[in-house]
Amino acid sequence: MDKANISELIHFILQSIHLIKERFAPINSSDDFLANNDGLMRLDAISMRLQSIGEALKNIDKKERDFLLQVADKTYWSKIIKTREILTHHYIDIDAETIYDICSEKLDELEDNILKLQSKL
């Protein structure tokens, strides 16, 4: 994978993080996802973006494994890619609390790491 392809994927991931943050902004607890149709739509939209982020990282890892390791260890990236697998193949097992925790506790760190990767291109 050349730098242009990686750059496109990095841009997509950053755009997805931005959209997740916008969609997550009115959510104050995991229960807000389940309170009404708007919450459910936000849960679905955020889950799809998280799945897409995992897919983009999986593609980068497959083609340029050492690139991701420049900013975080294999375990860190593996957890994100495994989240994509769960969202793709076991969506019914995902609960609102898991998505809430990812958005409230892990998204900023992911964004920081993706920005670090972007600076290495």
Coordinates of N, CA and C in Angstrom, one line a residue:
M1 N 0.9 -1.2 0.0 CA 0.0 0.0 0.0 C 0.9 1.2 0.0
D2 N 0.6 2.2 -0.9 CA 1.5 3.3 -0.9 C 1.0 4.4 0.0
K3 N 1.8 5.5 0.2 CA 1.4 6.5 1.1 C 0.1 7.2 0.8
A4 N -0.2 7.3 -0.5 CA -1.5 8.0 -0.9 C -2.7 7.2 -0.4
N5 N -2.6 5.8 -0.5 CA -3.7 5.0 0.0 C -3.8 5.1 1.5
I6 N -2.7 5.0 2.2 CA -2.7 5.2 3.6 C -3.2 6.5 4.0
S7 N -2.8 7.5 3.4 CA -3.3 8.9 3.6 C -4.8 9.0 3.5
E8 N -5.4 8.4 2.4 CA -6.8 8.4 2.2 C -7.5 7.7 3.4
L9 N -7.0 6.5 3.8 CA -7.6 5.8 4.9 C -7.5 6.6 6.3
I10 N -6.4 7.2 6.5 CA -6.2 8.1 7.7 C -7.2 9.2 7.7
H11 N -7.4 9.8 6.5 CA -8.3 10.9 6.4 C -9.8 10.4 6.7
F12 N -10.1 9.2 6.1 CA -11.4 8.6 6.3 C -11.6 8.4 7.8
I13 N -10.6 7.8 8.5 CA -10.7 7.5 9.9 C -11.0 8.8 10.7
L14 N -10.2 9.9 10.4 CA -10.4 11.1 11.1 C -11.7 11.7 10.9
Q15 N -12.2 11.6 9.6 CA -13.6 12.1 9.3 C -14.6 11.3 10.1
S16 N -14.4 10.0 10.2 CA -15.4 9.2 10.9 C -15.4 9.5 12.4
I17 N -14.2 9.7 13.0 CA -14.1 10.1 14.4 C -14.9 11.4 14.6
H18 N -14.7 12.4 13.7 CA -15.4 13.7 13.8 C -16.9 13.4 13.8
L19 N -17.4 12.6 12.9 CA -18.8 12.3 12.8 C -19.3 11.6 14.0
I20 N -18.6 10.7 14.5 CA -19.0 10.0 15.7 C -19.1 11.0 16.9
K21 N -18.1 11.9 17.0 CA -18.2 12.9 18.1 C -19.5 13.8 17.9
E22 N -19.8 14.2 16.7 CA -21.0 15.0 16.5 C -22.2 14.2 16.9
R23 N -22.3 12.9 16.5 CA -23.5 12.1 16.8 C -23.6 11.7 18.2
F24 N -22.5 11.7 18.9 CA -22.4 11.3 20.3 C -22.7 12.4 21.2
A25 N -22.5 13.7 20.8 CA -22.6 14.9 21.6 C -23.8 14.9 22.5
P26 N -25.0 14.6 22.0 CA -26.2 14.7 22.9 C -26.4 13.5 23.8
I27 N -25.5 12.5 23.7 CA -25.7 11.3 24.5 C -25.0 11.5 25.9
N28 N -25.7 11.3 27.0 CA -25.2 11.5 28.3 C -25.0 10.2 29.0
S29 N -25.6 9.1 28.5 CA -25.5 7.8 29.2 C -25.8 6.8 28.1
S30 N -25.5 5.5 28.4 CA -25.8 4.5 27.4 C -27.4 4.4 27.2
D31 N -28.1 4.7 28.3 CA -29.6 4.7 28.2 C -30.1 5.6 27.1
D32 N -29.4 6.7 26.9 CA -29.9 7.7 25.9 C -29.9 7.1 24.5
F33 N -29.1 6.1 24.2 CA -29.1 5.4 22.9 C -30.5 4.6 22.8
L34 N -31.0 4.2 23.9 CA -32.2 3.3 23.8 C -33.5 4.0 24.2
A35 N -33.4 5.3 24.5 CA -34.6 6.0 25.0 C -35.6 6.3 23.9
N36 N -35.2 6.5 22.7 CA -36.1 6.8 21.6 C -35.5 6.5 20.2
N37 N -36.2 6.7 19.2 CA -35.8 6.4 17.8 C -34.5 7.2 17.5
D38 N -34.4 8.4 17.9 CA -33.2 9.2 17.6 C -32.0 8.6 18.2
G39 N -32.1 8.1 19.5 CA -31.0 7.5 20.1 C -30.6 6.2 19.4
L40 N -31.6 5.4 19.0 CA -31.3 4.2 18.2 C -30.6 4.5 16.9
M41 N -31.0 5.5 16.2 CA -30.4 5.9 15.0 C -28.9 6.3 15.2
R42 N -28.7 7.1 16.3 CA -27.3 7.5 16.7 C -26.5 6.2 17.0
L43 N -27.0 5.3 17.7 CA -26.3 4.1 18.1 C -25.9 3.3 16.8
D44 N -26.9 3.2 15.9 CA -26.6 2.5 14.6 C -25.5 3.2 13.8
A45 N -25.7 4.5 13.7 CA -24.7 5.3 12.9 C -23.3 5.3 13.5
I46 N -23.2 5.4 14.8 CA -21.9 5.4 15.4 C -21.3 4.0 15.3
S47 N -22.1 2.9 15.5 CA -21.6 1.6 15.3 C -21.1 1.3 13.9
M48 N -21.8 1.8 12.9 CA -21.3 1.7 11.5 C -20.0 2.4 11.3
R49 N -19.8 3.5 11.9 CA -18.6 4.3 11.7 C -17.4 3.6 12.5
L50 N -17.7 3.0 13.6 CA -16.7 2.3 14.4 C -16.3 1.0 13.6
Q51 N -17.2 0.4 13.0 CA -16.9 -0.8 12.1 C -16.0 -0.4 11.0
S52 N -16.3 0.8 10.3 CA -15.6 1.2 9.2 C -14.1 1.6 9.6
I53 N -14.0 2.2 10.8 CA -12.7 2.6 11.3 C -11.8 1.3 11.5
G54 N -12.5 0.3 12.1 CA -11.8 -1.0 12.2 C -11.4 -1.6 10.9
E55 N -12.2 -1.5 9.9 CA -11.9 -2.1 8.6 C -10.7 -1.3 8.0
A56 N -10.7 0.0 8.1 CA -9.6 0.8 7.5 C -8.3 0.5 8.2
L57 N -8.3 0.3 9.5 CA -7.1 -0.1 10.3 C -6.7 -1.5 9.9
K58 N -7.6 -2.4 9.7 CA -7.3 -3.7 9.3 C -6.6 -3.7 7.9
N59 N -7.1 -2.9 7.0 CA -6.4 -2.8 5.7 C -5.0 -2.2 5.8
I60 N -4.8 -1.2 6.6 CA -3.5 -0.6 6.8 C -2.6 -1.7 7.4
D61 N -3.1 -2.3 8.5 CA -2.3 -3.4 9.1 C -1.9 -4.5 8.2
K62 N -2.8 -4.9 7.3 CA -2.5 -6.0 6.4 C -1.4 -5.6 5.4
K63 N -1.4 -4.4 5.0 CA -0.4 -4.0 4.0 C 0.9 -3.4 4.5
E64 N 0.7 -2.7 5.7 CA 1.9 -1.9 6.2 C 1.9 -2.1 7.8
R65 N 2.1 -3.3 8.2 CA 2.0 -3.7 9.6 C 2.8 -2.8 10.5
D66 N 4.0 -2.5 10.2 CA 4.9 -1.7 11.0 C 4.4 -0.3 11.1
F67 N 3.6 0.2 10.2 CA 3.2 1.6 10.2 C 2.4 1.9 11.5
L68 N 1.5 1.0 11.8 CA 0.6 1.2 13.0 C 1.5 1.2 14.3
L69 N 2.5 0.3 14.3 CA 3.3 0.1 15.4 C 4.2 1.3 15.8
Q70 N 4.2 2.2 14.9 CA 5.0 3.4 15.2 C 4.4 4.3 16.3
V71 N 3.1 4.1 16.6 CA 2.5 5.0 17.6 C 1.8 4.2 18.7
A72 N 1.6 2.9 18.5 CA 0.9 2.1 19.6 C 1.3 0.6 19.4
D73 N 1.2 -0.2 20.4 CA 1.5 -1.6 20.3 C 0.5 -2.4 19.6
K74 N 0.8 -3.6 19.3 CA -0.1 -4.5 18.5 C -1.4 -4.8 19.3
T75 N -1.3 -4.9 20.6 CA -2.5 -5.1 21.4 C -3.5 -4.0 21.2
Y76 N -3.0 -2.8 21.2 CA -3.9 -1.6 21.1 C -4.7 -1.7 19.8
W77 N -4.0 -1.9 18.7 CA -4.6 -1.9 17.3 C -5.5 -3.2 17.2
S78 N -5.1 -4.3 17.8 CA -5.8 -5.5 17.7 C -7.2 -5.4 18.3
K79 N -7.3 -4.7 19.5 CA -8.6 -4.5 20.1 C -9.5 -3.7 19.2
I80 N -9.0 -2.7 18.5 CA -9.9 -1.9 17.6 C -10.3 -2.8 16.5
I81 N -9.4 -3.5 15.9 CA -9.8 -4.4 14.8 C -10.8 -5.5 15.2
K82 N -10.6 -6.0 16.4 CA -11.5 -7.0 16.9 C -12.9 -6.4 17.2
T83 N -13.0 -5.2 17.6 CA -14.3 -4.5 17.7 C -15.0 -4.5 16.4
R84 N -14.2 -4.2 15.3 CA -14.8 -4.3 14.0 C -15.4 -5.7 13.7
E85 N -14.7 -6.7 14.0 CA -15.1 -8.1 13.8 C -16.4 -8.3 14.5
I86 N -16.5 -7.9 15.8 CA -17.7 -8.1 16.6 C -18.9 -7.3 16.0
L87 N -18.6 -6.1 15.6 CA -19.7 -5.2 15.0 C -20.2 -5.8 13.7
T88 N -19.3 -6.4 12.9 CA -19.6 -7.0 11.7 C -20.4 -8.4 11.8
H89 N -19.8 -9.2 12.6 CA -20.3 -10.6 12.7 C -21.2 -10.9 13.9
H90 N -21.2 -10.1 14.9 CA -22.0 -10.4 16.1 C -22.7 -9.1 16.5
Y91 N -23.3 -8.4 15.6 CA -23.9 -7.1 15.9 C -25.0 -7.2 17.0
I92 N -25.7 -8.3 17.0 CA -26.8 -8.5 18.0 C -26.2 -8.6 19.4
D93 N -24.9 -8.9 19.5 CA -24.3 -9.0 20.9 C -23.8 -7.6 21.4
I94 N -23.8 -6.6 20.5 CA -23.3 -5.3 21.0 C -24.4 -4.6 21.8
D95 N -23.9 -4.1 22.9 CA -24.9 -3.3 23.7 C -24.6 -1.8 23.7
A96 N -25.5 -1.1 24.1 CA -25.4 0.4 24.1 C -24.3 0.8 25.0
E97 N -24.1 0.1 26.1 CA -23.1 0.5 27.1 C -21.7 0.4 26.5
T98 N -21.4 -0.7 25.7 CA -20.1 -0.9 25.0 C -19.8 0.3 24.1
I99 N -20.8 0.7 23.3 CA -20.6 1.8 22.4 C -20.4 3.1 23.1
Y100 N -21.2 3.3 24.2 CA -21.0 4.5 25.0 C -19.6 4.5 25.6
D101 N -19.1 3.4 26.1 CA -17.8 3.4 26.7 C -16.7 3.7 25.7
I102 N -16.8 3.2 24.5 CA -15.9 3.4 23.4 C -15.8 4.9 23.1
C103 N -17.0 5.5 22.9 CA -17.1 6.9 22.6 C -16.7 7.8 23.7
S104 N -17.0 7.5 24.9 CA -16.7 8.4 26.0 C -15.2 8.2 26.6
E105 N -14.7 7.0 26.4 CA -13.4 6.8 27.0 C -12.2 6.5 26.1
K106 N -12.5 6.1 24.8 CA -11.5 5.6 24.0 C -11.3 6.4 22.7
L107 N -12.3 7.2 22.3 CA -12.2 7.9 21.0 C -11.2 9.0 20.9
D108 N -11.0 9.7 22.0 CA -10.0 10.8 22.0 C -8.6 10.2 21.8
E109 N -8.3 9.1 22.5 CA -7.0 8.5 22.4 C -6.8 7.9 21.0
L110 N -7.8 7.4 20.4 CA -7.7 6.9 19.0 C -7.4 8.1 18.1
E111 N -8.1 9.2 18.3 CA -7.9 10.3 17.4 C -6.5 10.8 17.5
D112 N -6.0 10.9 18.8 CA -4.6 11.3 19.0 C -3.6 10.4 18.2
N113 N -3.8 9.1 18.3 CA -2.9 8.1 17.7 C -3.0 8.2 16.1
I114 N -4.2 8.4 15.6 CA -4.4 8.6 14.2 C -3.7 9.9 13.7
L115 N -3.8 10.9 14.5 CA -3.1 12.2 14.1 C -1.6 12.0 14.1
K116 N -1.1 11.2 15.1 CA 0.3 10.8 15.1 C 0.7 10.1 13.8
L117 N -0.1 9.1 13.4 CA 0.2 8.4 12.2 C 0.2 9.3 11.0
Q118 N -0.8 10.2 11.0 CA -0.9 11.1 9.8 C 0.4 12.0 9.7
S119 N 1.0 12.4 10.9 CA 2.2 13.2 10.8 C 3.4 12.4 10.3
K120 N 3.3 11.1 10.3 CA 4.4 10.3 9.8 C 4.4 10.0 8.3
L121 N 3.3 10.5 7.7 CA 3.2 10.3 6.2 C 4.1 11.3 5.5

